[in-house]
């Protein structure tokens, strides 16, 4: 309990630091939001008006205080470009990326763990080489290339799946799966590779240990040895790693959502950065950072739960 | 048995035909960007104008030959001194919320453009002093000074009419649920995902509306847009890449519609700004040499498969205001070298060449770089993200800036703000008494032949001083499926939906 309380308290300065960082980074972003917003007709009076309306003419600390005040009361401001509250944009986009991330994790687990087990058990055989080759491919294939190739094959050539766009689960679950399976695969593919490598090394280590030899000596069947004894022990660190990989998913989604025109978190931030829509950038980065911090916290707690020695 | 079969056939046929009648037709349009706010007073983007075309009618429109034609207005008349414009309005027009469109509503919309604190239409209507209601279907625009481009301005957002009731209630949030008098009415918008419209039953020209719904889908990547068109996810897309033209032509299910754009692509040269003190800003001979080093037709062939049109003025050679007495010059390396010698240049001229990111922009820049190298220029291409390039151009932190302008119907819109001394977008800081006089004079004269003579003087000054080297005029490239019938591309690049049918 003390550990948990201390860990939670640590979050406050972290978030404060992150909020300052977000605000200063935005200033490093070259380009003037008022100029971008003024569009093609860049009349000086109009530009001055935008600066005043969105307090862009005020000193940075003043802007920061206004922003933090708003955030603390749950108001992230309003998109400069479309006048929609940032809060509602986030609420609209987050579930989309969550669904994508969830599917990607499932795909990663379904591919990565069996492939890892296979290559560990069949170490040195063609199976092992094939699985390693797959992992190498998964890590080194750029998301955008794989995405475009999938669109080309499954949408244009075979016409099985929509090339882009998004349908929500509530609207039509079949269409929803069809619209997200390709991007989820692109995202899951890279993580599957990482999981495969980790499962493989963890399994190899466990398979060498004494209790496995004992289990085999007792005359247990090979599948029972691998699944009941080896896998259960090998999987613990792998699952923790999986939780941290969720963070990777958020950043991977930026590019993948752009390719597949999925209106999620990644696309929201890319468009906001290009349009210098500061309020949206700030809101999205803050939520993303908070998610990272929360995931780290969960991973830490999981470690402690698994390993009681760390509790003191 | 036969009668039974016949009966079932009839039932089947009836069922089928009722299904046919009940089937909704939806036109799905792929956009290159997500539009900004859908309020004609506050909107700023080109892509937004494409969406407005389906739901927000304007006082006037243009036809394929750039003639101004009536839309919500029927006619206009300018007084002899050019300071009063009387506009007759179309009777029997309704807004989407059932409110009538009349002189009061037209005055309201124009006043809103003029007075709303955050209005982007103010500069376009700057010459307008106030609007008088003459009778229920007539308004009179009273101007501060004669301003001939005014009617052309009313063919775009400044001429869009909004429901006074809805606009009063919504204030600056009107764009979240816009109410206009166009063929389609707003249903919903999911930012970055879709904007949905449905047929407006009381539209004044409803006999020409055949499609039930229109859905706009923003897809930033041009390859992805094309993939969607090919796989049936879209019926039409805007901004096809010139390099994909062949691909579209080769596909029997697709059709290409093009029109020469109103705008231009060119290189803005920093003349007046102190930050760039090189030979380029000091001597027009050097700028002319740079111009003479460029083979515009070769750029067109290499980068655009010969689909675009080389140009040397702010309007294209097909535009009524193009000055034929100043034809596009060919490449002349010897003459360019001679000019450099006259200007006293020895050695190579290094030029900082800022180019907004984009594969086409970068390709053009590279071709220009290699062409001008032969004459003695050393263009250093600096690829810059668009928003950043705008800021640097505004601040004068560049020597040459490759830029495109989407163009306006009236030549004033393509020249005044870029070439007039101290004008807001005169990034080259160009200042010439000849040019200034011509630019101002052209605003006071509305007779086309007279105006054209004035613009001839401007052309002479600009081609001599070269604050901007005009390179080419792109085509608006629209690809659609052959299911879509009745589509014609207009030179303003917008996608008009009246008269379209889906097979």
Short mmCIF file of N, CA and C in Angstrom, two decimals, chain B residues 344-446:
data_model
loop_
_atom_site.label_atom_id
_atom_site.label_comp_id
_atom_site.label_asym_id
_atom_site.label_seq_id
_atom_site.Cartn_x
_atom_site.Cartn_y
_atom_site.Cartn_z
N UNK B 344 27.70 42.20 -64.43
CA UNK B 344 29.01 42.21 -63.77
C UNK B 344 29.24 41.02 -62.85
N UNK B 345 28.58 39.92 -63.16
CA UNK B 345 28.71 38.74 -62.30
C UNK B 345 29.89 37.89 -62.77
N UNK B 346 30.77 37.57 -61.85
CA UNK B 346 31.80 36.59 -62.15
C UNK B 346 31.63 35.47 -61.13
N UNK B 347 31.82 34.28 -61.56
CA UNK B 347 31.66 33.16 -60.63
C UNK B 347 30.20 32.74 -60.51
N UNK B 348 29.98 31.72 -59.73
CA UNK B 348 28.62 31.16 -59.64
C UNK B 348 27.79 31.90 -58.60
N UNK B 349 26.48 31.89 -58.84
CA UNK B 349 25.58 32.60 -57.93
C UNK B 349 24.85 31.57 -57.06
N UNK B 350 25.16 31.60 -55.78
CA UNK B 350 24.48 30.67 -54.87
C UNK B 350 23.12 31.25 -54.49
N UNK B 351 22.09 30.42 -54.57
CA UNK B 351 20.74 30.89 -54.23
C UNK B 351 20.09 29.91 -53.26
N UNK B 352 19.56 30.45 -52.17
CA UNK B 352 18.83 29.63 -51.22
C UNK B 352 17.41 29.45 -51.77
N UNK B 353 17.06 28.22 -52.14
CA UNK B 353 15.80 27.94 -52.82
C UNK B 353 14.89 27.15 -51.88
N UNK B 354 13.90 27.84 -51.33
CA UNK B 354 13.00 27.18 -50.37
C UNK B 354 11.84 26.52 -51.13
N UNK B 355 11.65 25.24 -50.86
CA UNK B 355 10.63 24.47 -51.59
C UNK B 355 9.74 23.74 -50.58
N UNK B 356 8.43 24.02 -50.59
CA UNK B 356 7.55 23.30 -49.67
C UNK B 356 7.55 21.79 -49.97
N UNK B 357 7.53 21.00 -48.92
CA UNK B 357 7.59 19.55 -49.07
C UNK B 357 6.48 19.03 -49.98
N UNK B 358 6.76 18.01 -50.76
CA UNK B 358 5.78 17.45 -51.68
C UNK B 358 6.53 16.90 -52.88
N UNK B 359 6.18 15.69 -53.32
CA UNK B 359 6.99 15.04 -54.34
C UNK B 359 7.02 15.85 -55.65
N UNK B 360 5.87 16.43 -56.03
CA UNK B 360 5.85 17.20 -57.27
C UNK B 360 6.70 18.46 -57.16
N UNK B 361 6.53 19.17 -56.03
CA UNK B 361 7.32 20.39 -55.81
C UNK B 361 8.80 20.08 -55.89
N UNK B 362 9.20 19.00 -55.21
CA UNK B 362 10.62 18.68 -55.13
C UNK B 362 11.16 18.28 -56.50
N UNK B 363 10.34 17.57 -57.27
CA UNK B 363 10.78 17.17 -58.61
C UNK B 363 10.99 18.40 -59.49
N UNK B 364 10.03 19.34 -59.45
CA UNK B 364 10.16 20.55 -60.25
C UNK B 364 11.42 21.31 -59.83
N UNK B 365 11.62 21.41 -58.52
CA UNK B 365 12.78 22.15 -58.01
C UNK B 365 14.09 21.53 -58.51
N UNK B 366 14.14 20.21 -58.54
CA UNK B 366 15.37 19.55 -58.98
C UNK B 366 15.63 19.80 -60.47
N UNK B 367 14.56 19.76 -61.26
CA UNK B 367 14.74 20.03 -62.69
C UNK B 367 15.24 21.46 -62.90
N UNK B 368 14.63 22.40 -62.17
CA UNK B 368 15.06 23.81 -62.29
C UNK B 368 16.51 23.95 -61.84
N UNK B 369 16.85 23.24 -60.78
CA UNK B 369 18.23 23.30 -60.27
C UNK B 369 19.24 22.89 -61.34
N UNK B 370 18.94 21.80 -62.03
CA UNK B 370 19.93 21.32 -63.00
C UNK B 370 19.94 22.21 -64.25
N UNK B 371 18.78 22.78 -64.61
CA UNK B 371 18.75 23.68 -65.77
C UNK B 371 19.54 24.95 -65.52
N UNK B 372 19.32 25.54 -64.34
CA UNK B 372 19.94 26.83 -64.06
C UNK B 372 21.42 26.69 -63.75
N UNK B 373 21.84 25.48 -63.39
CA UNK B 373 23.26 25.25 -63.09
C UNK B 373 24.11 25.53 -64.32
N UNK B 374 23.57 25.25 -65.50
CA UNK B 374 24.33 25.44 -66.73
C UNK B 374 24.66 26.90 -66.99
N UNK B 375 23.78 27.78 -66.51
CA UNK B 375 24.01 29.21 -66.73
C UNK B 375 24.97 29.80 -65.70
N UNK B 376 25.04 29.15 -64.55
CA UNK B 376 25.93 29.68 -63.51
C UNK B 376 25.25 29.90 -62.18
N UNK B 377 24.02 29.37 -62.07
CA UNK B 377 23.34 29.48 -60.79
C UNK B 377 23.57 28.20 -59.98
N UNK B 378 23.64 28.39 -58.70
CA UNK B 378 23.84 27.25 -57.82
C UNK B 378 22.68 27.22 -56.83
N UNK B 379 21.54 26.67 -57.27
CA UNK B 379 20.36 26.67 -56.41
C UNK B 379 20.53 25.62 -55.32
N UNK B 380 20.40 26.06 -54.08
CA UNK B 380 20.48 25.12 -52.97
C UNK B 380 19.06 24.86 -52.49
N UNK B 381 18.55 23.70 -52.87
CA UNK B 381 17.16 23.38 -52.54
C UNK B 381 17.01 23.13 -51.04
N UNK B 382 16.08 23.84 -50.43
CA UNK B 382 15.84 23.65 -49.01
C UNK B 382 14.38 23.22 -48.86
N UNK B 383 14.16 21.92 -48.74
CA UNK B 383 12.79 21.41 -48.62
C UNK B 383 12.28 21.74 -47.22
N UNK B 384 11.13 22.43 -47.19
CA UNK B 384 10.62 22.94 -45.93
C UNK B 384 9.16 22.57 -45.79
N UNK B 385 8.78 22.17 -44.61
CA UNK B 385 7.37 21.83 -44.36
C UNK B 385 6.53 23.09 -44.59
N UNK B 386 5.32 22.92 -45.12
CA UNK B 386 4.56 24.05 -45.66
C UNK B 386 4.35 25.20 -44.67
N UNK B 387 3.87 24.87 -43.47
CA UNK B 387 3.57 25.93 -42.50
C UNK B 387 4.83 26.72 -42.17
N UNK B 388 5.95 26.02 -42.09
CA UNK B 388 7.21 26.68 -41.79
C UNK B 388 7.63 27.59 -42.95
N UNK B 389 7.44 27.10 -44.17
CA UNK B 389 7.84 27.89 -45.33
C UNK B 389 7.04 29.18 -45.42
N UNK B 390 5.76 29.13 -45.05
CA UNK B 390 4.92 30.33 -45.05
C UNK B 390 5.51 31.38 -44.13
N UNK B 391 5.86 30.93 -42.94
CA UNK B 391 6.39 31.85 -41.94
C UNK B 391 7.69 32.47 -42.43
N UNK B 392 8.56 31.64 -42.99
CA UNK B 392 9.85 32.15 -43.43
C UNK B 392 9.69 33.08 -44.63
N UNK B 393 8.74 32.77 -45.49
CA UNK B 393 8.50 33.65 -46.64
C UNK B 393 8.02 35.01 -46.15
N UNK B 394 7.11 34.97 -45.20
CA UNK B 394 6.56 36.20 -44.62
C UNK B 394 7.66 37.02 -43.97
N UNK B 395 8.61 36.33 -43.33
CA UNK B 395 9.68 37.03 -42.63
C UNK B 395 10.83 37.40 -43.57
N UNK B 396 10.74 37.00 -44.82
CA UNK B 396 11.79 37.33 -45.78
C UNK B 396 13.04 36.48 -45.63
N UNK B 397 12.91 35.34 -44.97
CA UNK B 397 14.08 34.48 -44.75
C UNK B 397 14.23 33.48 -45.89
N UNK B 398 14.46 33.97 -47.07
CA UNK B 398 14.65 33.10 -48.24
C UNK B 398 15.18 33.96 -49.37
N UNK B 399 15.67 33.32 -50.41
CA UNK B 399 16.04 34.07 -51.61
C UNK B 399 15.10 33.75 -52.77
N UNK B 400 14.79 32.47 -52.92
CA UNK B 400 13.81 32.07 -53.92
C UNK B 400 12.85 31.10 -53.24
N UNK B 401 11.56 31.23 -53.54
CA UNK B 401 10.55 30.41 -52.85
C UNK B 401 9.61 29.85 -53.90
N UNK B 402 9.56 28.55 -53.96
CA UNK B 402 8.68 27.90 -54.94
C UNK B 402 7.28 27.81 -54.35
N UNK B 403 6.32 28.43 -55.03
CA UNK B 403 5.00 28.50 -54.41
C UNK B 403 3.89 28.38 -55.43
N UNK B 404 2.77 27.85 -54.97
CA UNK B 404 1.61 27.79 -55.84
C UNK B 404 0.50 28.66 -55.28
N UNK B 405 -0.31 29.16 -56.17
CA UNK B 405 -1.46 29.97 -55.79
C UNK B 405 -2.66 29.35 -56.47
N UNK B 406 -3.71 29.04 -55.68
CA UNK B 406 -4.84 28.31 -56.26
C UNK B 406 -5.64 29.15 -57.24
N UNK B 407 -5.52 30.47 -57.15
CA UNK B 407 -6.11 31.31 -58.19
C UNK B 407 -7.50 31.81 -57.90
N UNK B 408 -7.81 32.94 -58.50
CA UNK B 408 -9.13 33.54 -58.38
C UNK B 408 -9.67 33.80 -59.78
N UNK B 409 -10.99 33.98 -59.85
CA UNK B 409 -11.62 34.17 -61.15
C UNK B 409 -11.19 35.49 -61.78
N UNK B 410 -11.14 36.53 -60.95
CA UNK B 410 -10.74 37.84 -61.49
C UNK B 410 -9.21 37.94 -61.43
N UNK B 411 -8.59 38.52 -62.49
CA UNK B 411 -7.12 38.60 -62.49
C UNK B 411 -6.58 39.39 -61.30
N UNK B 412 -7.39 40.29 -60.75
CA UNK B 412 -6.99 41.06 -59.57
C UNK B 412 -6.57 40.12 -58.42
N UNK B 413 -7.32 39.05 -58.28
CA UNK B 413 -7.05 38.11 -57.19
C UNK B 413 -5.73 37.37 -57.36
N UNK B 414 -5.21 37.33 -58.57
CA UNK B 414 -3.93 36.64 -58.81
C UNK B 414 -2.75 37.59 -58.81
N UNK B 415 -3.03 38.90 -58.74
CA UNK B 415 -1.93 39.85 -58.89
C UNK B 415 -1.79 40.86 -57.75
N UNK B 416 -2.91 41.47 -57.34
CA UNK B 416 -2.83 42.62 -56.46
C UNK B 416 -2.04 42.35 -55.17
N UNK B 417 -2.47 41.34 -54.42
CA UNK B 417 -1.84 41.12 -53.11
C UNK B 417 -0.39 40.66 -53.21
N UNK B 418 0.02 40.18 -54.39
CA UNK B 418 1.40 39.71 -54.53
C UNK B 418 2.34 40.77 -55.07
N UNK B 419 1.79 41.73 -55.83
CA UNK B 419 2.66 42.63 -56.58
C UNK B 419 2.58 44.09 -56.14
N UNK B 420 1.51 44.46 -55.48
CA UNK B 420 1.35 45.86 -55.07
C UNK B 420 2.30 46.15 -53.89
N UNK B 421 2.88 47.34 -53.90
CA UNK B 421 3.80 47.72 -52.82
C UNK B 421 3.14 47.52 -51.46
N UNK B 422 3.85 46.86 -50.57
CA UNK B 422 3.39 46.64 -49.18
C UNK B 422 2.09 45.84 -49.06
N UNK B 423 1.66 45.17 -50.11
CA UNK B 423 0.45 44.36 -49.99
C UNK B 423 0.76 43.16 -49.08
N UNK B 424 -0.30 42.62 -48.43
CA UNK B 424 -0.05 41.59 -47.41
C UNK B 424 0.74 40.37 -47.89
N UNK B 425 0.58 39.95 -49.13
CA UNK B 425 1.29 38.73 -49.55
C UNK B 425 2.42 39.04 -50.51
N UNK B 426 2.83 40.29 -50.55
CA UNK B 426 3.94 40.66 -51.42
C UNK B 426 5.25 40.26 -50.73
N UNK B 427 5.50 38.95 -50.73
CA UNK B 427 6.66 38.44 -50.00
C UNK B 427 7.98 38.78 -50.67
N UNK B 428 7.94 39.13 -51.96
CA UNK B 428 9.20 39.49 -52.59
C UNK B 428 9.53 40.95 -52.28
N UNK B 429 8.61 41.64 -51.58
CA UNK B 429 8.78 43.06 -51.24
C UNK B 429 9.05 43.86 -52.51
N UNK B 430 8.31 43.52 -53.54
CA UNK B 430 8.44 44.20 -54.83
C UNK B 430 7.74 45.55 -54.74
N UNK B 431 8.32 46.56 -55.34
CA UNK B 431 7.70 47.87 -55.32
C UNK B 431 8.06 48.59 -56.61
N UNK B 432 7.01 48.86 -57.41
CA UNK B 432 7.25 49.55 -58.67
C UNK B 432 6.09 50.51 -58.93
N UNK B 433 6.38 51.79 -59.14
CA UNK B 433 5.30 52.75 -59.38
C UNK B 433 4.44 52.35 -60.58
N UNK B 434 5.07 51.84 -61.63
CA UNK B 434 4.30 51.41 -62.82
C UNK B 434 3.30 50.33 -62.45
N UNK B 435 3.81 49.32 -61.75
CA UNK B 435 2.94 48.20 -61.38
C UNK B 435 1.84 48.66 -60.44
N UNK B 436 2.19 49.49 -59.47
CA UNK B 436 1.20 49.96 -58.51
C UNK B 436 0.06 50.70 -59.21
N UNK B 437 0.42 51.56 -60.15
CA UNK B 437 -0.61 52.35 -60.84
C UNK B 437 -1.54 51.42 -61.63
N UNK B 438 -0.93 50.49 -62.36
CA UNK B 438 -1.74 49.56 -63.16
C UNK B 438 -2.67 48.74 -62.27
N UNK B 439 -2.14 48.27 -61.14
CA UNK B 439 -2.96 47.44 -60.24
C UNK B 439 -4.16 48.23 -59.71
N UNK B 440 -3.93 49.48 -59.34
CA UNK B 440 -5.03 50.30 -58.82
C UNK B 440 -6.02 50.66 -59.92
N UNK B 441 -5.49 51.03 -61.09
CA UNK B 441 -6.37 51.41 -62.19
C UNK B 441 -7.30 50.26 -62.58
N UNK B 442 -6.75 49.05 -62.60
CA UNK B 442 -7.54 47.90 -63.05
C UNK B 442 -8.73 47.64 -62.15
N UNK B 443 -8.67 48.14 -60.92
CA UNK B 443 -9.79 47.92 -59.99
C UNK B 443 -10.94 48.88 -60.26
N UNK B 444 -10.66 50.01 -60.92
CA UNK B 444 -11.71 51.00 -61.08
C UNK B 444 -12.46 50.83 -62.40
N UNK B 445 -11.89 50.05 -63.31
CA UNK B 445 -12.49 49.91 -64.63
C UNK B 445 -13.16 48.55 -64.73
N UNK B 446 -14.41 48.52 -65.23
CA UNK B 446 -15.03 47.19 -65.32
C UNK B 446 -15.16 46.71 -66.76
#
